mmCIF file of C-alpha atoms and ligand atoms in Angstrom:
data_model
loop_
_atom_site.group_PDB
_atom_site.id
_atom_site.type_symbol
_atom_site.label_atom_id
_atom_site.label_comp_id
_atom_site.label_asym_id
_atom_site.label_seq_id
_atom_site.Cartn_x
_atom_site.Cartn_y
_atom_site.Cartn_z
ATOM 1 C CA MET F 24 -6.266 37.064 6.668
ATOM 2 C CA VAL F 25 -4.269 35.763 3.561
ATOM 3 C CA LYS F 26 -1.650 33.216 4.892
ATOM 4 C CA ILE F 27 1.454 32.803 2.544
ATOM 5 C CA ASN F 28 3.378 29.505 2.238
ATOM 6 C CA GLU F 29 5.547 30.161 5.477
ATOM 7 C CA LYS F 30 8.107 27.486 3.785
ATOM 8 C CA PHE F 31 9.375 30.403 1.708
ATOM 9 C CA LEU F 32 10.505 32.256 5.372
ATOM 10 C CA THR F 33 12.799 29.265 6.030
ATOM 11 C CA MET F 34 14.706 29.614 2.637
ATOM 12 C CA LYS F 35 17.694 31.769 1.902
ATOM 13 C CA LYS F 36 16.107 34.980 0.963
ATOM 14 C CA ASN F 37 17.816 35.093 -2.583
ATOM 15 C CA TYR F 38 18.830 32.173 -5.025
ATOM 16 C CA LEU F 39 22.217 31.504 -5.475
ATOM 17 C CA PHE F 40 22.960 33.851 -8.878
ATOM 18 C CA ILE F 41 20.895 36.889 -7.137
ATOM 19 C CA ASP F 42 23.429 36.708 -4.084
ATOM 20 C CA ILE F 43 26.373 36.766 -6.843
ATOM 21 C CA ALA F 44 24.974 39.455 -9.081
ATOM 22 C CA LYS F 45 24.430 41.560 -6.269
ATOM 23 C CA ARG F 46 28.213 41.366 -5.127
ATOM 24 C CA LEU F 47 29.429 42.152 -8.711
ATOM 25 C CA LYS F 48 27.237 44.835 -9.030
ATOM 26 C CA ALA F 49 28.923 46.318 -6.091
ATOM 27 C CA PHE F 50 32.117 45.674 -7.295
ATOM 28 C CA THR F 51 31.586 47.246 -10.651
ATOM 29 C CA GLU F 52 30.201 50.365 -9.090
ATOM 30 C CA ALA F 53 33.060 50.614 -7.038
ATOM 31 C CA ASN F 54 35.821 49.588 -9.656
ATOM 32 C CA PRO F 55 34.033 51.138 -13.152
ATOM 33 C CA ASP F 56 37.493 50.437 -14.830
ATOM 34 C CA LYS F 57 38.180 46.958 -13.947
ATOM 35 C CA PRO F 58 36.058 44.810 -16.407
ATOM 36 C CA LEU F 59 34.592 41.315 -15.043
ATOM 37 C CA ILE F 60 35.608 37.946 -16.669
ATOM 38 C CA ARG F 61 32.151 35.654 -16.278
ATOM 39 C CA MET F 62 32.892 32.088 -15.794
ATOM 40 C CA GLY F 63 30.234 31.788 -12.681
ATOM 41 C CA ILE F 64 26.655 31.366 -14.560
ATOM 42 C CA GLY F 65 26.002 28.538 -16.479
ATOM 43 C CA ASP F 66 24.623 30.767 -19.581
ATOM 44 C CA VAL F 67 25.948 30.008 -23.254
ATOM 45 C CA THR F 68 27.506 32.730 -25.076
ATOM 46 C CA LEU F 69 27.560 31.466 -28.716
ATOM 47 C CA PRO F 70 24.659 32.333 -30.746
ATOM 48 C CA LEU F 71 21.957 29.490 -32.079
ATOM 49 C CA ALA F 72 23.099 27.502 -34.804
ATOM 50 C CA PRO F 73 21.975 28.798 -38.470
ATOM 51 C CA VAL F 74 19.875 25.611 -39.347
ATOM 52 C CA VAL F 75 17.771 26.554 -35.921
ATOM 53 C CA VAL F 76 17.643 29.984 -36.670
ATOM 54 C CA GLU F 77 16.292 29.178 -40.229
ATOM 55 C CA ALA F 78 13.538 26.749 -39.228
ATOM 56 C CA ILE F 79 12.332 29.498 -36.148
ATOM 57 C CA LYS F 80 12.017 32.101 -38.940
ATOM 58 C CA LYS F 81 10.138 29.653 -41.502
ATOM 59 C CA ALA F 82 7.792 28.703 -38.721
ATOM 60 C CA ALA F 83 7.261 32.332 -37.955
ATOM 61 C CA ASP F 84 6.237 33.218 -41.676
ATOM 62 C CA GLU F 85 3.550 30.237 -41.304
ATOM 63 C CA MET F 86 2.262 31.806 -38.254
ATOM 64 C CA GLY F 87 1.302 34.886 -40.408
ATOM 65 C CA VAL F 88 -0.477 33.050 -43.186
ATOM 66 C CA LYS F 89 -4.096 32.243 -42.685
ATOM 67 C CA GLU F 90 -3.814 28.416 -44.025
ATOM 68 C CA THR F 91 -0.698 27.769 -41.765
ATOM 69 C CA PHE F 92 -1.306 29.667 -38.740
ATOM 70 C CA ARG F 93 -1.430 27.285 -35.625
ATOM 71 C CA GLY F 94 -3.100 28.390 -32.167
ATOM 72 C CA TYR F 95 -2.996 25.938 -29.152
ATOM 73 C CA GLU F 96 -1.640 22.630 -29.814
ATOM 74 C CA ASP F 97 -3.809 20.126 -29.086
ATOM 75 C CA SER F 98 -1.841 18.080 -26.598
ATOM 76 C CA GLY F 99 0.021 20.714 -25.088
ATOM 77 C CA SER F 100 2.940 18.014 -24.681
ATOM 78 C CA GLY F 101 4.519 18.890 -28.190
ATOM 79 C CA TYR F 102 4.359 18.092 -31.587
ATOM 80 C CA ASP F 103 4.771 14.925 -33.153
ATOM 81 C CA PHE F 104 7.520 16.110 -35.614
ATOM 82 C CA LEU F 105 9.550 17.196 -32.638
ATOM 83 C CA LYS F 106 8.799 14.075 -30.582
ATOM 84 C CA GLU F 107 9.788 11.888 -33.595
ATOM 85 C CA ALA F 108 12.917 13.990 -33.707
ATOM 86 C CA ILE F 109 14.150 13.299 -29.908
ATOM 87 C CA ALA F 110 12.970 9.694 -30.298
ATOM 88 C CA GLY F 111 15.311 9.303 -33.422
ATOM 89 C CA TYR F 112 18.050 10.728 -31.416
ATOM 90 C CA TYR F 113 17.365 8.702 -28.504
ATOM 91 C CA LYS F 114 17.510 5.669 -30.870
ATOM 92 C CA SER F 115 21.316 7.090 -32.209
ATOM 93 C CA PHE F 116 22.550 6.062 -29.024
ATOM 94 C CA GLY F 117 20.468 2.755 -28.238
ATOM 95 C CA VAL F 118 17.393 4.333 -26.379
ATOM 96 C CA SER F 119 14.180 3.369 -27.971
ATOM 97 C CA LEU F 120 11.301 5.753 -26.658
ATOM 98 C CA GLU F 121 7.485 5.779 -27.560
ATOM 99 C CA LEU F 122 6.311 9.491 -28.755
ATOM 100 C CA SER F 123 3.744 9.172 -26.050
ATOM 101 C CA GLU F 124 6.655 8.832 -23.611
ATOM 102 C CA ILE F 125 8.023 12.310 -24.683
ATOM 103 C CA ARG F 126 6.615 15.605 -23.533
ATOM 104 C CA VAL F 127 8.175 18.712 -24.764
ATOM 105 C CA ASN F 128 8.527 21.955 -22.286
ATOM 106 C CA ASP F 129 9.858 25.390 -22.407
ATOM 107 C CA GLY F 130 13.102 23.968 -20.699
ATOM 108 C CA ALA F 131 14.055 21.750 -17.989
ATOM 109 C CA LYS F 132 14.216 23.772 -14.709
ATOM 110 C CA ALA F 133 10.111 24.167 -14.761
ATOM 111 C CA ASP F 134 9.328 20.717 -15.059
ATOM 112 C CA CYS F 135 12.344 19.949 -12.639
ATOM 113 C CA GLY F 136 10.405 21.761 -10.307
ATOM 114 C CA ASN F 137 7.330 21.394 -10.747
ATOM 115 C CA ILE F 138 7.396 17.638 -10.748
ATOM 116 C CA VAL F 139 6.923 17.472 -7.080
ATOM 117 C CA ASP F 140 2.872 18.207 -8.019
ATOM 118 C CA ILE F 141 2.630 14.838 -8.612
ATOM 119 C CA PHE F 142 3.881 13.161 -5.392
ATOM 120 C CA GLY F 143 2.458 12.801 -1.932
ATOM 121 C CA ASP F 144 3.809 14.319 1.279
ATOM 122 C CA GLY F 145 4.904 11.406 3.204
ATOM 123 C CA ASN F 146 7.734 10.843 0.721
ATOM 124 C CA THR F 147 11.559 10.781 1.779
ATOM 125 C CA ILE F 148 13.462 12.858 -0.914
ATOM 126 C CA LEU F 149 17.262 12.258 -1.194
ATOM 127 C CA VAL F 150 19.308 14.584 -3.430
ATOM 128 C CA THR F 151 22.801 14.122 -4.168
ATOM 129 C CA ASP F 152 24.738 17.250 -2.399
ATOM 130 C CA PRO F 153 26.166 19.350 -3.913
ATOM 131 C CA ALA F 154 23.621 19.584 -6.394
ATOM 132 C CA TYR F 155 21.388 22.012 -8.950
ATOM 133 C CA PRO F 156 19.591 24.263 -5.931
ATOM 134 C CA VAL F 157 16.194 23.768 -7.953
ATOM 135 C CA TYR F 158 16.102 19.863 -6.735
ATOM 136 C CA VAL F 159 15.849 21.117 -3.136
ATOM 137 C CA ASP F 160 14.071 24.137 -3.029
ATOM 138 C CA SER F 161 11.204 23.138 -4.844
ATOM 139 C CA ASN F 162 10.894 20.323 -2.072
ATOM 140 C CA ILE F 163 11.027 22.945 0.414
ATOM 141 C CA MET F 164 8.665 25.279 -0.940
ATOM 142 C CA ALA F 165 6.091 21.949 -1.606
ATOM 143 C CA GLY F 166 6.507 21.520 2.703
ATOM 144 C CA ARG F 167 8.812 18.473 1.986
ATOM 145 C CA GLU F 168 11.703 17.481 3.775
ATOM 146 C CA VAL F 169 15.358 16.529 1.817
ATOM 147 C CA ILE F 170 17.925 14.114 3.135
ATOM 148 C CA PHE F 171 21.207 14.273 1.208
ATOM 149 C CA ALA F 172 23.681 11.477 -0.205
ATOM 150 C CA ASP F 173 27.147 13.039 0.065
ATOM 151 C CA SER F 174 29.278 13.558 -3.218
ATOM 152 C CA ASN F 175 32.577 14.554 -2.264
ATOM 153 C CA GLU F 176 36.356 14.352 -2.784
ATOM 154 C CA GLU F 177 36.348 10.695 -1.290
ATOM 155 C CA ASN F 178 33.780 9.069 -3.603
ATOM 156 C CA GLY F 179 35.162 11.280 -6.735
ATOM 157 C CA PHE F 180 31.928 13.448 -6.266
ATOM 158 C CA ALA F 181 29.742 10.679 -7.387
ATOM 159 C CA ALA F 182 27.275 9.757 -4.548
ATOM 160 C CA MET F 183 26.376 6.319 -4.384
ATOM 161 C CA PRO F 184 22.925 4.478 -2.376
ATOM 162 C CA ASP F 185 23.131 3.251 1.093
ATOM 163 C CA ASP F 186 21.124 0.523 1.653
ATOM 164 C CA ASN F 187 20.435 1.624 5.161
ATOM 165 C CA ILE F 188 18.743 4.572 4.076
ATOM 166 C CA HIS F 189 15.598 4.627 2.532
ATOM 167 C CA ALA F 190 14.174 7.378 0.105
ATOM 168 C CA ASP F 191 11.020 7.203 -2.344
ATOM 169 C CA ILE F 192 12.399 9.940 -5.056
ATOM 170 C CA ILE F 193 16.003 10.292 -5.580
ATOM 171 C CA TYR F 194 17.326 13.479 -7.774
ATOM 172 C CA LEU F 195 20.045 12.369 -9.959
ATOM 173 C CA CYS F 196 22.027 14.736 -12.379
ATOM 174 C CA SER F 197 24.748 13.336 -14.977
ATOM 175 C CA PRO F 198 26.895 15.227 -16.140
ATOM 176 C CA ASN F 199 26.674 16.835 -12.755
ATOM 177 C CA ASN F 200 25.806 20.362 -12.416
ATOM 178 C CA PRO F 201 28.239 21.825 -10.638
ATOM 179 C CA THR F 202 30.861 18.846 -10.128
ATOM 180 C CA GLY F 203 31.102 17.861 -13.683
ATOM 181 C CA SER F 204 31.425 14.039 -12.473
ATOM 182 C CA VAL F 205 29.609 11.722 -15.167
ATOM 183 C CA TYR F 206 28.045 8.593 -13.652
ATOM 184 C CA THR F 207 29.114 5.365 -15.402
ATOM 185 C CA LYS F 208 26.743 2.594 -16.349
ATOM 186 C CA ALA F 209 27.840 0.413 -13.575
ATOM 187 C CA GLN F 210 27.137 3.018 -11.038
ATOM 188 C CA LEU F 211 23.570 4.015 -12.437
ATOM 189 C CA LYS F 212 22.527 0.480 -12.488
ATOM 190 C CA GLU F 213 23.142 0.452 -8.638
ATOM 191 C CA TRP F 214 21.005 3.406 -8.397
ATOM 192 C CA VAL F 215 18.579 2.070 -10.610
ATOM 193 C CA ASP F 216 18.713 -1.049 -8.636
ATOM 194 C CA TYR F 217 18.336 0.669 -5.159
ATOM 195 C CA ALA F 218 15.515 2.578 -6.550
ATOM 196 C CA LEU F 219 13.655 -0.935 -7.538
ATOM 197 C CA ARG F 220 14.258 -2.430 -4.131
ATOM 198 C CA ASN F 221 13.202 0.750 -2.330
ATOM 199 C CA GLU F 222 9.917 1.190 -4.911
ATOM 200 C CA ALA F 223 11.128 4.598 -5.613
ATOM 201 C CA VAL F 224 11.331 6.872 -8.539
ATOM 202 C CA ILE F 225 14.414 8.314 -9.875
ATOM 203 C CA ILE F 226 14.383 11.963 -11.123
ATOM 204 C CA PHE F 227 17.148 12.044 -13.377
ATOM 205 C CA ASP F 228 18.859 15.001 -15.103
ATOM 206 C CA SER F 229 20.516 14.852 -18.044
ATOM 207 C CA ALA F 230 20.777 18.559 -19.578
ATOM 208 C CA TYR F 231 24.376 18.196 -19.710
ATOM 209 C CA GLU F 232 23.848 14.713 -21.880
ATOM 210 C CA ALA F 233 25.493 16.363 -25.215
ATOM 211 C CA PHE F 234 28.633 17.003 -23.469
ATOM 212 C CA VAL F 235 29.375 13.150 -22.819
ATOM 213 C CA SER F 236 32.260 12.463 -25.331
ATOM 214 C CA ASP F 237 33.074 8.910 -23.911
ATOM 215 C CA PRO F 238 31.031 6.147 -25.561
ATOM 216 C CA GLU F 239 31.205 4.260 -22.630
ATOM 217 C CA LEU F 240 29.783 6.895 -20.571
ATOM 218 C CA PRO F 241 25.524 6.861 -20.390
ATOM 219 C CA ARG F 242 23.928 9.545 -21.979
ATOM 220 C CA SER F 243 20.639 8.508 -20.674
ATOM 221 C CA ILE F 244 19.270 6.469 -17.695
ATOM 222 C CA TYR F 245 17.532 4.353 -20.019
ATOM 223 C CA ALA F 246 20.939 3.092 -21.082
ATOM 224 C CA VAL F 247 20.622 1.014 -17.848
ATOM 225 C CA GLU F 248 18.604 -1.883 -17.275
ATOM 226 C CA GLY F 249 15.211 -1.581 -15.306
ATOM 227 C CA ALA F 250 15.171 2.308 -15.657
ATOM 228 C CA LYS F 251 12.290 2.553 -17.450
ATOM 229 C CA LYS F 252 10.328 0.874 -14.474
ATOM 230 C CA CYS F 253 11.556 3.251 -11.952
ATOM 231 C CA ALA F 254 12.847 6.792 -13.715
ATOM 232 C CA ILE F 255 11.741 10.226 -15.105
ATOM 233 C CA GLU F 256 14.235 11.804 -17.425
ATOM 234 C CA MET F 257 14.512 15.439 -18.117
ATOM 235 C CA CYS F 258 16.329 16.813 -20.738
ATOM 236 C CA SER F 259 17.258 20.391 -22.185
ATOM 237 C CA LEU F 260 18.265 22.147 -25.482
ATOM 238 C CA SER F 261 19.918 24.886 -23.443
ATOM 239 C CA LYS F 262 23.655 23.727 -23.211
ATOM 240 C CA THR F 263 23.124 20.897 -26.037
ATOM 241 C CA ALA F 264 22.274 24.129 -28.448
ATOM 242 C CA GLY F 265 22.226 27.355 -26.887
ATOM 243 C CA PHE F 266 18.522 27.529 -26.251
ATOM 244 C CA THR F 267 18.568 29.300 -23.106
ATOM 245 C CA GLY F 268 16.914 32.381 -24.332
ATOM 246 C CA THR F 269 14.910 30.469 -26.698
ATOM 247 C CA ARG F 270 13.470 27.896 -24.176
ATOM 248 C CA CYS F 271 12.743 24.140 -25.047
ATOM 249 C CA GLY F 272 13.420 20.918 -23.322
ATOM 250 C CA TYR F 273 11.398 17.547 -22.811
ATOM 251 C CA THR F 274 10.755 15.329 -19.930
ATOM 252 C CA ILE F 275 10.668 11.608 -20.454
ATOM 253 C CA ILE F 276 8.204 9.296 -18.572
ATOM 254 C CA PRO F 277 8.312 5.849 -19.723
ATOM 255 C CA GLU F 278 4.779 3.867 -19.946
ATOM 256 C CA GLU F 279 6.461 1.262 -17.707
ATOM 257 C CA LEU F 280 6.622 3.797 -14.965
ATOM 258 C CA ILE F 281 3.633 2.329 -12.446
ATOM 259 C CA VAL F 282 3.351 3.129 -9.173
ATOM 260 C CA LYS F 283 0.769 2.128 -6.743
ATOM 261 C CA ALA F 284 -1.895 4.292 -5.231
ATOM 262 C CA SER F 285 -2.856 4.084 -1.286
ATOM 263 C CA ASP F 286 -5.345 1.953 -2.544
ATOM 264 C CA GLY F 287 -3.364 -0.648 -3.804
ATOM 265 C CA SER F 288 -4.318 0.353 -7.441
ATOM 266 C CA ASP F 289 -1.940 0.662 -10.290
ATOM 267 C CA VAL F 290 -1.029 4.348 -11.274
ATOM 268 C CA SER F 291 0.868 5.765 -14.070
ATOM 269 C CA LEU F 292 2.928 8.653 -13.463
ATOM 270 C CA ALA F 293 2.746 9.585 -17.230
ATOM 271 C CA GLN F 294 -0.773 9.955 -16.965
ATOM 272 C CA ILE F 295 -0.602 11.789 -13.779
ATOM 273 C CA TRP F 296 2.145 14.091 -15.219
ATOM 274 C CA GLY F 297 0.087 14.683 -18.211
ATOM 275 C CA ARG F 298 -3.124 15.356 -16.108
ATOM 276 C CA ARG F 299 -1.087 18.057 -14.227
ATOM 277 C CA GLN F 300 0.473 19.655 -17.238
ATOM 278 C CA GLY F 301 -3.135 19.645 -18.978
ATOM 279 C CA SER F 302 -4.122 22.041 -16.253
ATOM 280 C CA LYS F 303 -1.112 23.916 -15.985
ATOM 281 C CA PHE F 304 0.754 24.251 -19.100
ATOM 282 C CA ASN F 305 -0.431 25.267 -22.234
ATOM 283 C CA GLY F 306 2.752 23.990 -24.563
ATOM 284 C CA VAL F 307 5.448 25.595 -26.692
ATOM 285 C CA SER F 308 5.479 28.206 -29.222
ATOM 286 C CA TYR F 309 5.263 26.551 -32.937
ATOM 287 C CA PRO F 310 8.305 28.351 -34.108
ATOM 288 C CA ILE F 311 10.234 27.080 -31.154
ATOM 289 C CA GLN F 312 9.367 23.398 -31.654
ATOM 290 C CA ARG F 313 10.374 23.831 -34.824
ATOM 291 C CA GLY F 314 13.625 25.579 -33.907
ATOM 292 C CA ALA F 315 14.296 22.392 -31.476
ATOM 293 C CA GLU F 316 13.387 20.117 -34.537
ATOM 294 C CA ALA F 317 15.997 21.264 -36.627
ATOM 295 C CA VAL F 318 18.534 20.675 -33.855
ATOM 296 C CA PHE F 319 18.227 17.209 -34.280
ATOM 297 C CA THR F 320 18.648 17.206 -37.858
ATOM 298 C CA PRO F 321 22.108 15.822 -39.482
ATOM 299 C CA GLU F 322 22.695 19.386 -39.873
ATOM 300 C CA GLY F 323 21.302 20.882 -36.804
ATOM 301 C CA GLN F 324 23.764 17.998 -35.068
ATOM 302 C CA LYS F 325 26.658 19.178 -37.051
ATOM 303 C CA GLN F 326 26.431 22.947 -36.237
ATOM 304 C CA THR F 327 25.505 22.429 -32.535
ATOM 305 C CA HIS F 328 28.573 19.889 -32.272
ATOM 306 C CA GLU F 329 30.714 22.856 -33.708
ATOM 307 C CA ALA F 330 29.640 25.075 -30.407
ATOM 308 C CA ILE F 331 29.999 22.390 -27.770
ATOM 309 C CA ASP F 332 33.523 21.726 -29.502
ATOM 310 C CA TYR F 333 34.229 25.247 -28.918
ATOM 311 C CA TYR F 334 33.311 25.130 -25.016
ATOM 312 C CA ARG F 335 34.969 21.328 -24.772
ATOM 313 C CA ARG F 336 38.172 23.413 -25.824
ATOM 314 C CA ASN F 337 37.570 26.219 -23.221
ATOM 315 C CA ALA F 338 37.352 23.141 -20.557
ATOM 316 C CA LYS F 339 40.670 21.998 -21.827
ATOM 317 C CA VAL F 340 42.578 25.331 -21.199
ATOM 318 C CA MET F 341 41.087 25.617 -17.850
ATOM 319 C CA ALA F 342 41.981 21.756 -17.178
ATOM 320 C CA ASP F 343 45.439 22.495 -18.444
ATOM 321 C CA ALA F 344 46.189 25.445 -16.332
ATOM 322 C CA LEU F 345 44.955 23.882 -13.233
ATOM 323 C CA THR F 346 46.910 20.745 -13.676
ATOM 324 C CA GLU F 347 49.921 22.942 -14.003
ATOM 325 C CA LEU F 348 48.917 24.820 -10.966
ATOM 326 C CA GLY F 349 48.410 21.348 -9.194
ATOM 327 C CA ILE F 350 44.671 22.357 -8.330
ATOM 328 C CA LYS F 351 42.547 19.219 -7.734
ATOM 329 C CA PHE F 352 39.306 19.710 -9.881
ATOM 330 C CA THR F 353 36.898 17.197 -11.539
ATOM 331 C CA GLY F 354 34.696 17.819 -14.749
ATOM 332 C CA GLY F 355 35.530 19.346 -17.696
ATOM 333 C CA ILE F 356 36.089 16.561 -19.788
ATOM 334 C CA ASN F 357 32.575 15.144 -20.595
ATOM 335 C CA SER F 358 30.914 18.394 -18.899
ATOM 336 C CA PRO F 359 31.098 21.838 -19.518
ATOM 337 C CA TYR F 360 31.898 22.502 -15.599
ATOM 338 C CA ILE F 361 35.194 22.420 -14.054
ATOM 339 C CA TRP F 362 34.917 21.923 -9.798
ATOM 340 C CA LEU F 363 38.227 22.454 -8.334
ATOM 341 C CA LYS F 364 39.295 22.708 -5.070
ATOM 342 C CA CYS F 365 39.862 26.350 -3.437
ATOM 343 C CA PRO F 366 43.879 26.705 -2.731
ATOM 344 C CA ASN F 367 45.378 27.000 0.732
ATOM 345 C CA GLY F 368 42.550 25.939 2.128
ATOM 346 C CA MET F 369 40.360 28.800 1.518
ATOM 347 C CA GLY F 370 36.482 28.962 1.771
ATOM 348 C CA SER F 371 34.525 28.881 -1.464
ATOM 349 C CA TRP F 372 32.633 32.551 -0.703
ATOM 350 C CA GLU F 373 36.411 33.677 0.401
ATOM 351 C CA PHE F 374 38.048 32.419 -3.001
ATOM 352 C CA PHE F 375 35.174 33.889 -5.240
ATOM 353 C CA ASP F 376 35.942 37.545 -3.151
ATOM 354 C CA PHE F 377 40.192 36.478 -3.820
ATOM 355 C CA LEU F 378 39.604 36.225 -7.552
ATOM 356 C CA LEU F 379 37.569 39.034 -7.956
ATOM 357 C CA ASN F 380 39.282 41.672 -5.891
ATOM 358 C CA ASN F 381 42.523 40.552 -7.460
ATOM 359 C CA ILE F 382 41.843 39.376 -11.290
ATOM 360 C CA GLN F 383 38.377 39.927 -11.761
ATOM 361 C CA VAL F 384 37.840 36.604 -12.762
ATOM 362 C CA VAL F 385 33.857 35.726 -11.780
ATOM 363 C CA GLY F 386 33.156 31.532 -10.681
ATOM 364 C CA THR F 387 30.816 30.304 -8.107
ATOM 365 C CA PRO F 388 30.944 29.451 -4.617
ATOM 366 C CA GLY F 389 30.510 25.733 -4.254
ATOM 367 C CA GLU F 390 29.007 26.415 -0.774
ATOM 368 C CA GLY F 391 26.009 27.476 -2.820
ATOM 369 C CA PHE F 392 25.475 24.083 -4.289
ATOM 370 C CA GLY F 393 25.314 22.313 -0.864
ATOM 371 C CA LYS F 394 27.302 21.782 2.224
ATOM 372 C CA ASN F 395 29.881 19.487 0.283
ATOM 373 C CA GLY F 396 30.576 22.666 -2.081
ATOM 374 C CA ALA F 397 32.204 24.352 0.887
ATOM 375 C CA GLY F 398 35.888 24.527 -0.130
ATOM 376 C CA TRP F 399 35.073 23.923 -3.873
ATOM 377 C CA PHE F 400 34.529 26.464 -6.951
ATOM 378 C CA ARG F 401 32.801 25.969 -10.154
ATOM 379 C CA LEU F 402 34.170 27.618 -13.153
ATOM 380 C CA THR F 403 32.012 27.041 -16.735
ATOM 381 C CA ALA F 404 33.388 26.407 -19.973
ATOM 382 C CA PHE F 405 30.507 28.532 -21.743
ATOM 383 C CA GLY F 406 32.479 31.852 -22.058
ATOM 384 C CA THR F 407 34.621 32.847 -25.233
ATOM 385 C CA TYR F 408 38.120 31.313 -25.866
ATOM 386 C CA GLU F 409 39.779 34.641 -25.512
ATOM 387 C CA ASN F 410 38.102 35.219 -22.022
ATOM 388 C CA THR F 411 39.060 31.935 -20.796
ATOM 389 C CA VAL F 412 42.634 32.364 -22.076
ATOM 390 C CA GLU F 413 42.924 35.216 -20.352
ATOM 391 C CA ALA F 414 40.704 33.886 -17.258
ATOM 392 C CA MET F 415 43.759 31.381 -17.039
ATOM 393 C CA ARG F 416 46.993 33.118 -17.700
ATOM 394 C CA ARG F 417 45.526 35.578 -14.685
ATOM 395 C CA PHE F 418 45.140 32.304 -12.712
ATOM 396 C CA LYS F 419 48.446 31.466 -13.026
ATOM 397 C CA GLU F 420 50.055 34.396 -12.072
ATOM 398 C CA LEU F 421 48.188 34.899 -9.190
ATOM 399 C CA LEU F 422 48.268 31.257 -8.004
ATOM 400 C CA LYS F 423 51.568 30.085 -9.232
HETATM 401 N N1 PLP X 21 19.272 20.905 -14.958
HETATM 402 C C1 PLP X 21 20.529 21.456 -14.918
HETATM 403 C C2 PLP X 21 21.415 20.604 -14.079
HETATM 404 C C3 PLP X 21 20.966 22.517 -15.070
HETATM 405 O O1 PLP X 21 21.966 23.097 -14.850
HETATM 406 C C4 PLP X 21 19.979 23.536 -15.719
HETATM 407 C C5 PLP X 21 20.377 24.827 -15.935
HETATM 408 O O2 PLP X 21 21.352 25.580 -15.979
HETATM 409 C C6 PLP X 21 18.668 22.756 -16.029
HETATM 410 C C7 PLP X 21 18.329 21.555 -15.846
HETATM 411 C C8 PLP X 21 17.587 23.926 -16.719
HETATM 412 O O3 PLP X 21 17.798 24.194 -18.174
HETATM 413 P P1 PLP X 21 16.658 25.014 -18.564
HETATM 414 O O4 PLP X 21 15.612 25.467 -18.056
HETATM 415 O O5 PLP X 21 17.283 26.208 -19.370
HETATM 416 O O6 PLP X 21 16.003 24.247 -19.764
#
């Protein structure tokens, strides 16, 4: 008889956003005359930059001509033209990468989840709480136990290492989803030093690095000395360049990241991740890699930054409204997320229903990201400017 992975039965039945979608469906069926303003799910609303669209079209044309058609990409880890563009981008903020350290993928979520394949069962997994759900879910699916480092109001939603607790694998995300907080270089250095002391590996999710505007804040963990010996970095063009529906990202595993096997031999994590990907992943389509390459050209940077500035303006509208209302929040400056404390002691699902029923503004209950999200709520800056202004007008009227 077939046996299922019973770890799935221990998990919440639905991914957070499916639960939210169900509630919204019920509301709109009961109230068809009340349109929603969606500031919940972290999807972008602006289209791809023209330079990206042109590059994808041109590459699609090449695919229709015998001489320039391409089938499987030999390495499956990304064409050199894109890896060179990514390495050049990192160089612009002072991080030097070898092309062999970069692996192109179809967005960061799959790698964030699949990376568990290369680690053994006996590891202690540490996740900062609240967190992007994939880190915890993928470990539970793999039958691993997860412990948490608290990100809360007291520490400004920036969990720090504790030497009384040993961890082998540590998930960090900065700028953080959902809290919008960003680790300083000194804070990241503490995590790197902790990882080196514990012979641990950090999985650093930098999906929102493009929103960092403060030059003092690190956009990559490799801005910190020693990080190449202990950290894997995962990034994505989803929020940087509106690739949520186009799908392209990259994972960086430095050559220096060497760990010990149980027989004492040295193992390169880049090598075993490459082995894993070689068996289970066949690469990203050529036209999409050409579109991604265009993001890193000077014109691509100019055009994609116009979109980021548009979202930043939305974040400011929200930050100003919350400040006016005296509601506590983090994020919104170097991040597209605003993480606010539910007013009047409301729980986060209670506040979700309160906003939905009274002003039809949809956010994300903080509780969905972990226990420290209870009583907190996430809004995103990825909507239209007009909707953001209208949502905040309603917010002020309801909560003043
Ligand atoms: N990491 C974080 C923190 C995210 O919020 C997301 C998407 O929302 C991702 C990774 C994955 O993005 P994608 O798979 O679209 O590249």
